[in-house]
Short mmCIF file of C-alpha atoms and ligand atoms in Angstrom, two decimals:
data_model
loop_
_atom_site.label_atom_id
_atom_site.label_comp_id
_atom_site.label_asym_id
_atom_site.label_seq_id
_atom_site.Cartn_x
_atom_site.Cartn_y
_atom_site.Cartn_z
CA MET A 431 -31.38 11.35 15.13
CA LYS A 432 -28.01 13.11 14.32
CA LEU A 433 -25.79 11.91 11.39
CA ASN A 434 -22.02 12.00 11.67
CA GLY A 435 -21.48 15.28 10.98
CA CYS A 436 -17.71 14.43 10.08
CA PHE A 437 -19.01 12.89 6.72
CA ASP A 438 -19.28 16.33 5.68
CA ASN A 439 -15.46 17.47 6.73
CA LEU A 440 -14.39 14.87 3.96
CA THR A 441 -13.04 16.20 0.79
CA GLU A 442 -14.32 14.68 -1.93
CA ASN A 443 -11.92 12.66 -3.98
CA TYR A 444 -12.49 13.16 -7.59
CA LEU A 445 -9.26 11.60 -8.82
CA PHE A 446 -10.11 8.38 -10.30
CA ALA A 447 -13.50 9.57 -11.59
CA GLU A 448 -11.91 12.45 -13.09
CA VAL A 449 -9.05 10.24 -14.61
CA GLY A 450 -11.92 7.72 -15.91
CA LYS A 451 -13.58 10.60 -17.42
CA ARG A 452 -10.72 12.44 -19.66
CA THR A 453 -9.68 9.03 -20.76
CA ASN A 454 -13.31 7.71 -21.61
CA GLU A 455 -14.12 11.31 -23.52
CA TYR A 456 -10.78 10.70 -25.21
CA ILE A 457 -11.63 7.21 -26.51
CA ALA A 458 -15.04 8.51 -27.74
CA ALA A 459 -13.59 10.98 -29.75
CA HIS A 460 -10.52 8.67 -30.90
CA PRO A 461 -12.12 5.41 -31.34
CA ASP A 462 -9.01 4.29 -33.48
CA LYS A 463 -6.46 5.10 -30.95
CA LYS A 464 -4.94 2.46 -28.77
CA ILE A 465 -4.89 3.56 -25.06
CA ILE A 466 -2.25 2.26 -22.49
CA LYS A 467 -3.10 2.39 -19.06
CA LEU A 468 -0.18 2.90 -16.63
CA GLY A 469 -2.26 4.53 -13.85
CA ILE A 470 -3.50 1.16 -12.25
CA GLY A 471 -2.86 0.48 -8.79
CA ASP A 472 -4.07 -3.09 -9.02
CA VAL A 473 -2.31 -6.08 -9.85
CA THR A 474 -2.81 -7.89 -12.86
CA LEU A 475 -1.16 -11.38 -12.90
CA PRO A 476 -3.50 -14.26 -11.71
CA LEU A 477 -3.19 -15.97 -8.27
CA VAL A 478 -0.06 -18.45 -8.35
CA PRO A 479 -0.75 -22.29 -8.85
CA ALA A 480 0.05 -23.27 -5.28
CA VAL A 481 -2.33 -20.71 -3.73
CA ILE A 482 -5.36 -21.94 -6.58
CA GLU A 483 -4.49 -25.78 -5.53
CA ALA A 484 -4.65 -25.04 -1.66
CA MET A 485 -7.78 -23.24 -2.16
CA HIS A 486 -9.41 -25.95 -4.21
CA GLY A 487 -8.22 -28.12 -1.48
CA ALA A 488 -9.85 -26.07 1.27
CA VAL A 489 -13.10 -25.76 -0.89
CA ASP A 490 -13.26 -29.67 -0.88
CA GLU A 491 -12.84 -29.91 3.00
CA MET A 492 -15.82 -27.25 3.45
CA ALA A 493 -18.05 -29.91 1.00
CA SER A 494 -17.59 -32.59 3.52
CA ALA A 495 -18.86 -33.26 7.27
CA ASP A 496 -15.84 -34.20 8.90
CA THR A 497 -13.65 -31.35 7.75
CA PHE A 498 -16.37 -28.63 7.24
CA ARG A 499 -15.10 -25.39 9.11
CA GLY A 500 -17.73 -22.73 10.39
CA TYR A 501 -16.73 -19.56 12.12
CA GLY A 502 -12.98 -19.56 12.54
CA PRO A 503 -10.97 -17.50 15.21
CA TYR A 504 -11.42 -13.84 15.40
CA GLU A 505 -7.61 -13.71 15.14
CA GLY A 506 -7.18 -16.04 11.86
CA TYR A 507 -6.26 -20.04 11.89
CA ALA A 508 -3.04 -20.66 13.83
CA PHE A 509 -1.66 -22.43 10.78
CA LEU A 510 -1.55 -19.03 8.65
CA ARG A 511 -0.40 -17.04 12.01
CA GLU A 512 2.59 -19.39 12.15
CA SER A 513 3.51 -19.26 8.70
CA ILE A 514 3.40 -15.15 9.17
CA LYS A 515 5.83 -15.71 12.09
CA LYS A 516 7.99 -17.98 10.25
CA HIS A 517 7.97 -15.37 7.42
CA TYR A 518 9.16 -12.66 9.94
CA ALA A 519 11.77 -14.78 11.19
CA GLU A 520 13.37 -15.18 7.63
CA LEU A 521 13.53 -11.48 7.65
CA GLY A 522 15.28 -11.89 10.82
CA VAL A 523 12.21 -10.22 12.84
CA SER A 524 11.13 -12.04 15.74
CA VAL A 525 6.96 -11.54 16.23
CA GLY A 526 4.73 -13.78 18.44
CA VAL A 527 1.99 -15.74 16.93
CA ASP A 528 -0.42 -13.95 19.75
CA GLU A 529 0.90 -10.29 18.33
CA ILE A 530 -0.58 -11.34 14.49
CA PHE A 531 -4.10 -10.76 13.56
CA VAL A 532 -5.35 -12.02 10.15
CA SER A 533 -7.96 -9.76 8.56
CA ASP A 534 -9.51 -9.13 5.19
CA GLY A 535 -6.91 -6.79 4.03
CA ALA A 536 -4.91 -4.00 4.95
CA LYS A 537 -7.68 -1.21 4.31
CA SER A 538 -9.68 -2.48 6.66
CA ASP A 539 -7.64 -2.62 9.51
CA LEU A 540 -6.12 0.79 8.54
CA GLY A 541 -9.85 1.96 9.45
CA SER A 542 -10.55 -0.28 12.24
CA ILE A 543 -7.67 0.50 14.31
CA LEU A 544 -8.67 3.85 14.97
CA ASP A 545 -11.27 2.16 17.12
CA LEU A 546 -8.57 1.70 19.97
CA PHE A 547 -7.74 5.49 20.11
CA ASP A 548 -9.19 8.41 21.35
CA LYS A 549 -10.65 11.44 19.34
CA ASP A 550 -8.57 13.95 20.84
CA ASN A 551 -5.09 12.30 19.34
CA THR A 552 -2.99 14.23 17.00
CA VAL A 553 -2.59 12.43 13.77
CA VAL A 554 0.44 12.97 11.44
CA VAL A 555 0.37 11.67 7.85
CA THR A 556 2.55 12.98 4.78
CA ASP A 557 1.70 14.77 1.95
CA PRO A 558 1.15 13.24 -0.77
CA VAL A 559 -0.53 10.43 0.76
CA TYR A 560 -2.74 7.45 0.52
CA PRO A 561 -6.07 9.22 1.02
CA VAL A 562 -7.45 6.36 3.37
CA TYR A 563 -5.26 7.64 6.42
CA VAL A 564 -6.61 11.13 6.34
CA ASP A 565 -10.26 10.17 5.42
CA THR A 566 -10.47 7.35 8.26
CA ASN A 567 -9.52 10.08 10.92
CA THR A 568 -11.25 12.65 9.45
CA LEU A 569 -14.56 10.54 9.87
CA ALA A 570 -13.77 10.26 13.38
CA GLY A 571 -12.95 13.90 14.10
CA ARG A 572 -9.92 13.80 14.56
CA LYS A 573 -6.90 16.47 13.75
CA VAL A 574 -4.61 15.75 10.99
CA ILE A 575 -1.34 17.47 10.64
CA LEU A 576 0.50 16.88 7.13
CA ALA A 577 4.47 16.13 7.07
CA SER A 578 5.43 17.75 3.75
CA ALA A 579 6.99 15.14 1.57
CA THR A 580 8.97 17.03 -1.30
CA GLU A 581 11.63 16.79 -3.99
CA ALA A 582 13.95 18.78 -1.52
CA ASN A 583 13.45 15.47 1.07
CA GLY A 584 13.22 12.78 -1.79
CA PHE A 585 9.62 12.62 -0.50
CA LEU A 586 10.51 11.11 2.59
CA PRO A 587 9.82 13.69 5.63
CA MET A 588 11.52 13.17 8.57
CA PRO A 589 10.08 13.92 12.36
CA ASP A 590 9.24 17.55 13.32
CA ARG A 591 10.28 17.69 16.90
CA SER A 592 8.24 21.09 17.35
CA VAL A 593 4.74 18.87 16.80
CA LYS A 594 3.78 16.73 19.40
CA ALA A 595 2.38 13.50 17.43
CA ASP A 596 0.21 10.80 19.14
CA ILE A 597 -0.39 8.74 15.81
CA ILE A 598 2.25 8.81 13.04
CA TYR A 599 1.18 7.13 9.67
CA ILE A 600 4.20 5.54 7.77
CA CYS A 601 3.69 3.88 4.46
CA SER A 602 7.23 2.42 3.20
CA PRO A 603 7.81 1.56 -0.10
CA ASN A 604 5.21 4.73 -0.27
CA ASN A 605 2.02 4.89 -2.23
CA PRO A 606 1.88 7.37 -4.47
CA THR A 607 5.30 8.28 -4.36
CA GLY A 608 7.35 4.80 -4.54
CA ALA A 609 9.95 6.34 -2.14
CA ALA A 610 11.03 4.21 0.85
CA TYR A 611 12.99 5.22 3.90
CA SER A 612 16.39 3.66 4.91
CA LYS A 613 16.52 1.54 8.24
CA ALA A 614 18.72 4.37 9.65
CA GLN A 615 15.72 7.17 8.74
CA LEU A 616 13.07 4.96 10.34
CA LYS A 617 14.99 4.23 13.41
CA GLU A 618 14.73 8.32 13.91
CA TRP A 619 11.01 8.01 13.29
CA VAL A 620 10.91 5.25 16.32
CA ASP A 621 13.02 7.00 18.24
CA TYR A 622 11.01 10.13 18.00
CA ALA A 623 7.72 8.08 18.60
CA ASN A 624 9.18 6.27 21.60
CA ALA A 625 10.34 10.03 22.92
CA VAL A 626 6.94 11.58 22.86
CA GLY A 627 4.92 8.34 23.38
CA ALA A 628 3.37 8.17 19.77
CA VAL A 629 2.19 5.31 17.86
CA ILE A 630 3.27 4.63 14.46
CA LEU A 631 0.76 3.07 11.98
CA TYR A 632 3.50 1.64 9.45
CA ASP A 633 1.48 0.16 6.31
CA ALA A 634 3.90 -2.18 4.89
CA ALA A 635 1.72 -3.29 2.11
CA TYR A 636 4.55 -2.96 -0.43
CA GLU A 637 7.44 -4.60 1.49
CA CYS A 638 7.61 -7.50 -0.97
CA PHE A 639 8.91 -4.83 -3.69
CA ILE A 640 12.46 -4.37 -1.44
CA SER A 641 15.31 -5.83 -2.71
CA ASP A 642 17.65 -3.30 -1.24
CA ASN A 643 19.14 -4.55 2.17
CA SER A 644 19.53 -1.25 3.57
CA LEU A 645 15.89 -0.95 3.38
CA ALA A 646 13.51 -2.35 6.00
CA ARG A 647 11.00 -5.05 4.96
CA SER A 648 9.56 -4.57 8.46
CA ILE A 649 9.69 -1.69 10.63
CA TYR A 650 10.40 -4.41 13.74
CA SER A 651 13.80 -4.47 11.95
CA VAL A 652 14.59 -1.42 13.85
CA GLU A 653 15.53 -1.26 17.14
CA GLY A 654 12.92 -0.01 19.60
CA ALA A 655 9.91 -0.45 17.24
CA LYS A 656 8.19 -3.24 19.16
CA SER A 657 7.47 -0.69 21.87
CA CYS A 658 5.63 1.63 19.64
CA ALA A 659 4.78 0.44 16.29
CA VAL A 660 1.82 -1.34 14.72
CA GLU A 661 2.37 -3.05 11.32
CA ILE A 662 -0.20 -3.54 8.80
CA CYS A 663 0.47 -5.72 5.69
CA SER A 664 -1.20 -7.72 2.90
CA PHE A 665 -1.30 -10.48 0.52
CA SER A 666 -2.90 -7.89 -1.96
CA LYS A 667 0.27 -6.75 -3.80
CA THR A 668 2.59 -9.43 -2.47
CA ALA A 669 0.56 -12.18 -4.15
CA GLY A 670 -2.27 -10.85 -6.22
CA PHE A 671 -4.97 -11.14 -3.28
CA THR A 672 -6.50 -7.66 -4.34
CA GLY A 673 -9.60 -9.53 -5.28
CA THR A 674 -9.59 -12.38 -3.02
CA ARG A 675 -8.73 -10.24 0.44
CA CYS A 676 -6.49 -11.04 3.19
CA GLY A 677 -3.94 -9.16 5.18
CA TYR A 678 -2.34 -9.28 8.41
CA THR A 679 -1.75 -6.71 11.46
CA VAL A 680 0.77 -6.91 13.98
CA VAL A 681 0.21 -5.34 17.61
CA PRO A 682 2.97 -5.99 19.86
CA ALA A 683 2.65 -6.95 23.22
CA ALA A 684 5.41 -4.31 24.16
CA ILE A 685 3.14 -1.41 23.49
CA CYS A 686 1.40 0.25 26.40
CA GLY A 687 2.13 -2.95 28.76
CA GLY A 688 -0.02 -5.37 26.47
CA LYS A 689 -3.11 -3.36 26.43
CA LEU A 690 -3.03 -2.16 22.91
CA ASN A 691 -2.86 -6.11 21.62
CA LYS A 692 -5.83 -6.76 24.13
CA MET A 693 -7.74 -4.08 22.90
CA TRP A 694 -7.54 -5.02 19.30
CA TYR A 695 -8.16 -8.79 20.18
CA ARG A 696 -11.56 -6.99 21.95
CA ARG A 697 -12.47 -4.96 19.06
CA GLN A 698 -11.82 -7.78 16.51
CA ALA A 699 -14.09 -10.13 18.42
CA THR A 700 -16.60 -7.58 18.60
CA LYS A 701 -17.12 -6.48 15.06
CA PHE A 702 -15.10 -8.81 12.88
CA ASN A 703 -16.05 -12.68 12.27
CA GLY A 704 -12.60 -13.60 10.47
CA VAL A 705 -11.36 -14.31 7.26
CA SER A 706 -12.82 -17.35 5.44
CA TYR A 707 -11.04 -20.44 5.70
CA VAL A 708 -10.85 -21.16 2.21
CA VAL A 709 -8.91 -17.79 1.52
CA GLN A 710 -6.76 -18.44 4.62
CA LYS A 711 -5.92 -21.52 3.04
CA GLY A 712 -4.83 -19.80 -0.03
CA ALA A 713 -2.46 -17.25 2.09
CA ALA A 714 -0.89 -19.56 4.01
CA ALA A 715 0.25 -21.67 0.72
CA VAL A 716 2.18 -18.38 -0.15
CA TYR A 717 4.82 -19.44 2.46
CA THR A 718 5.44 -22.92 0.84
CA GLU A 719 8.45 -23.34 -1.00
CA GLN A 720 6.46 -23.49 -4.27
CA GLY A 721 4.43 -20.71 -3.58
CA MET A 722 7.01 -18.33 -2.40
CA ALA A 723 9.00 -19.08 -6.02
CA GLN A 724 5.85 -18.68 -7.82
CA ILE A 725 4.96 -15.25 -6.20
CA ARG A 726 8.48 -14.14 -6.64
CA ALA A 727 8.56 -14.72 -10.10
CA ASN A 728 5.35 -12.54 -10.39
CA ILE A 729 6.65 -10.01 -8.50
CA ASP A 730 10.24 -9.82 -10.38
CA ARG A 731 7.66 -9.24 -13.69
CA TYR A 732 6.20 -6.16 -12.00
CA ARG A 733 9.98 -5.48 -11.06
CA ARG A 734 11.20 -5.38 -14.47
CA ASN A 735 8.42 -3.03 -15.64
CA ALA A 736 9.28 -0.55 -12.81
CA GLN A 737 12.76 -0.94 -13.91
CA LEU A 738 12.07 -0.44 -17.55
CA ILE A 739 9.89 3.01 -16.79
CA ALA A 740 12.83 4.06 -14.50
CA ASP A 741 15.48 3.42 -17.25
CA CYS A 742 13.20 5.56 -19.49
CA MET A 743 13.15 8.33 -17.14
CA ASP A 744 16.67 8.27 -16.72
CA ARG A 745 17.47 8.50 -20.29
CA LEU A 746 14.95 11.25 -20.51
CA GLY A 747 16.70 13.53 -17.56
CA ILE A 748 13.55 13.16 -15.65
CA TRP A 749 13.49 13.39 -11.76
CA TYR A 750 11.50 10.79 -10.11
CA THR A 751 11.22 8.66 -6.86
CA GLY A 752 10.45 4.76 -6.69
CA GLY A 753 10.93 2.13 -9.42
CA LYS A 754 13.68 0.24 -7.58
CA ASN A 755 11.99 -1.17 -4.61
CA SER A 756 8.52 -0.32 -5.71
CA PRO A 757 5.90 -0.83 -8.10
CA TYR A 758 5.61 3.15 -8.45
CA ILE A 759 7.33 5.63 -10.28
CA TRP A 760 6.90 9.21 -9.08
CA LEU A 761 8.01 11.67 -11.83
CA LYS A 762 8.56 15.41 -11.97
CA CYS A 763 6.37 16.67 -14.94
CA PRO A 764 8.46 17.88 -17.51
CA ARG A 765 8.95 21.45 -18.75
CA GLY A 766 7.08 22.82 -15.86
CA MET A 767 4.00 21.15 -16.58
CA GLY A 768 1.23 20.88 -13.60
CA SER A 769 -0.02 17.42 -13.09
CA TRP A 770 -3.34 17.63 -14.99
CA GLU A 771 -1.38 19.15 -17.73
CA PHE A 772 0.95 16.62 -18.14
CA PHE A 773 -1.94 13.85 -17.84
CA ASP A 774 -3.98 15.53 -20.72
CA TYR A 775 -0.54 16.05 -22.65
CA ILE A 776 0.28 12.37 -22.87
CA LEU A 777 -3.18 10.99 -23.05
CA ASN A 778 -3.58 13.18 -25.80
CA ASN A 779 -0.07 12.58 -27.88
CA ALA A 780 1.11 9.52 -26.71
CA GLN A 781 -2.47 7.72 -25.64
CA VAL A 782 -0.99 6.74 -22.26
CA VAL A 783 -2.86 7.19 -18.98
CA GLY A 784 -1.15 7.92 -15.42
CA THR A 785 -2.56 9.13 -12.32
CA PRO A 786 -1.71 13.11 -11.41
CA GLY A 787 0.01 13.50 -8.42
CA VAL A 788 -1.90 16.54 -7.02
CA GLY A 789 -5.00 13.98 -6.74
CA PHE A 790 -2.69 12.82 -3.67
CA GLY A 791 -2.07 16.10 -1.68
CA THR A 792 -1.24 19.63 -2.55
CA ASN A 793 2.42 18.68 -2.36
CA GLY A 794 1.74 16.44 -5.54
CA GLU A 795 1.21 19.30 -7.80
CA GLY A 796 3.61 19.06 -10.60
CA PHE A 797 4.21 15.38 -10.16
CA PHE A 798 2.57 12.48 -11.79
CA ARG A 799 2.44 8.55 -10.81
CA LEU A 800 3.21 5.58 -13.02
CA THR A 801 2.80 1.90 -11.81
CA ALA A 802 4.44 -1.18 -13.14
CA PHE A 803 1.20 -3.51 -12.42
CA GLY A 804 0.53 -3.50 -16.36
CA SER A 805 1.89 -6.48 -18.58
CA GLU A 806 5.38 -5.90 -19.95
CA GLU A 807 4.35 -5.37 -23.69
CA ALA A 808 2.12 -2.76 -22.56
CA THR A 809 4.74 -1.04 -20.37
CA LYS A 810 7.22 -1.37 -23.07
CA GLU A 811 4.62 0.55 -25.65
CA ALA A 812 3.85 3.06 -23.36
CA ILE A 813 7.38 3.93 -22.59
CA ALA A 814 8.44 4.03 -26.08
CA ARG A 815 5.57 6.38 -27.20
CA ILE A 816 6.19 8.46 -23.98
CA GLU A 817 10.03 8.76 -25.07
CA ARG A 818 9.19 9.72 -28.60
CA LEU A 819 7.20 12.44 -27.35
CA LEU A 820 9.21 13.88 -25.20
CA SER A 821 12.30 13.80 -27.34
CA GLU A 822 10.70 15.96 -29.89
N1 PLP B 1174 -2.11 0.38 2.12
C1 PLP B 1174 -1.63 1.00 0.73
C2 PLP B 1174 -0.55 2.00 0.92
C3 PLP B 1174 -2.06 0.75 -0.43
O1 PLP B 1174 -1.95 1.63 -1.48
C4 PLP B 1174 -3.49 -0.32 -0.37
C5 PLP B 1174 -3.88 -0.54 -1.83
O2 PLP B 1174 -3.63 0.00 -2.70
C6 PLP B 1174 -3.85 -0.70 0.57
C7 PLP B 1174 -3.40 -0.69 1.53
C8 PLP B 1174 -4.98 -1.56 0.66
O3 PLP B 1174 -4.63 -2.87 0.92
P1 PLP B 1174 -5.88 -4.25 0.70
O4 PLP B 1174 -5.88 -4.50 -0.68
O5 PLP B 1174 -4.88 -4.99 1.57
O6 PLP B 1174 -7.00 -3.77 1.53
#
């Protein structure tokens, strides 16, 4: 027996463990101080009433022999895929029901989709990056090339025509930087991918935060994307499903003459037995008139928090990306501080916890991520403390 040696190539990610360790040490030494956490990447508002009601109804169906459901379709129930298709149509995008595959979330699909690609493909990811893209490819022994995201390019790198990429990851709005590509910028990526025969894995987990019409809520609003892009999306941030688990992936029939779509169906049928009926009923309720109004109200609450943080950065004259079309604010640490130096500085002097940018890649050094997923009260208190400290 030989173990998968690629596990030895993973770089240990101590980011959140180290954040937790330093925070707990501070709390132990200062039990009287109230800490505010703006580092959290998880939602805090509960599921909306329309979702809860639909899930309760589905549980009752499971309790009766004539409405009970056993195994569902691998690709998800038609009622949910039809609702997703309608949602795309409202964004001005045409997606076929057979191109939509329901899953238990974006993270699983981001890892699983790699089953469809040869080990010898060259992968392009941005630096800084959501670590899942790098780690899943490292485990498969694939070569990963970093596209440099920096202050100079607004943390939105564009294609390097001297590099022959096979698999390209794009996350927009981005985690951790909050930066979002314009449709014109995405068109450049799509043209590049089509020209070199690459596939784009487009992570749209934060699309619901986009309010600016010049930005794409789906890569399929860009001409040519149907022949090169797989879109991976999630109910996690859109509707608070981080603990409930549901997402979907669109694999267009136009990629590789339909082969990729068929391969993904085959892959899911082999290794995945579908998402529970109760959860899919809850997800479908998101698209009802009531559900939409309710999730929009929640998203707006996070948006207002993001705006409060962004306004604070503006007043302090601190450079940042995100905040407007994203729940993340990626700021340049003031006074030339490094990421961890700034972490310790605001923990010790303002009792606010954020996430050091360097934890997401080398280019993150000197940057820091704050998130809008806290309560309005906590967000207001945290920025008041940061503003007081940095105005001294
Ligand atoms: N993609 C990005 C960029 C994320 O930040 C996250 C979660 O934070 C995910 C995917 C995972 O989403 P899910 O909860 O659907 O697995």
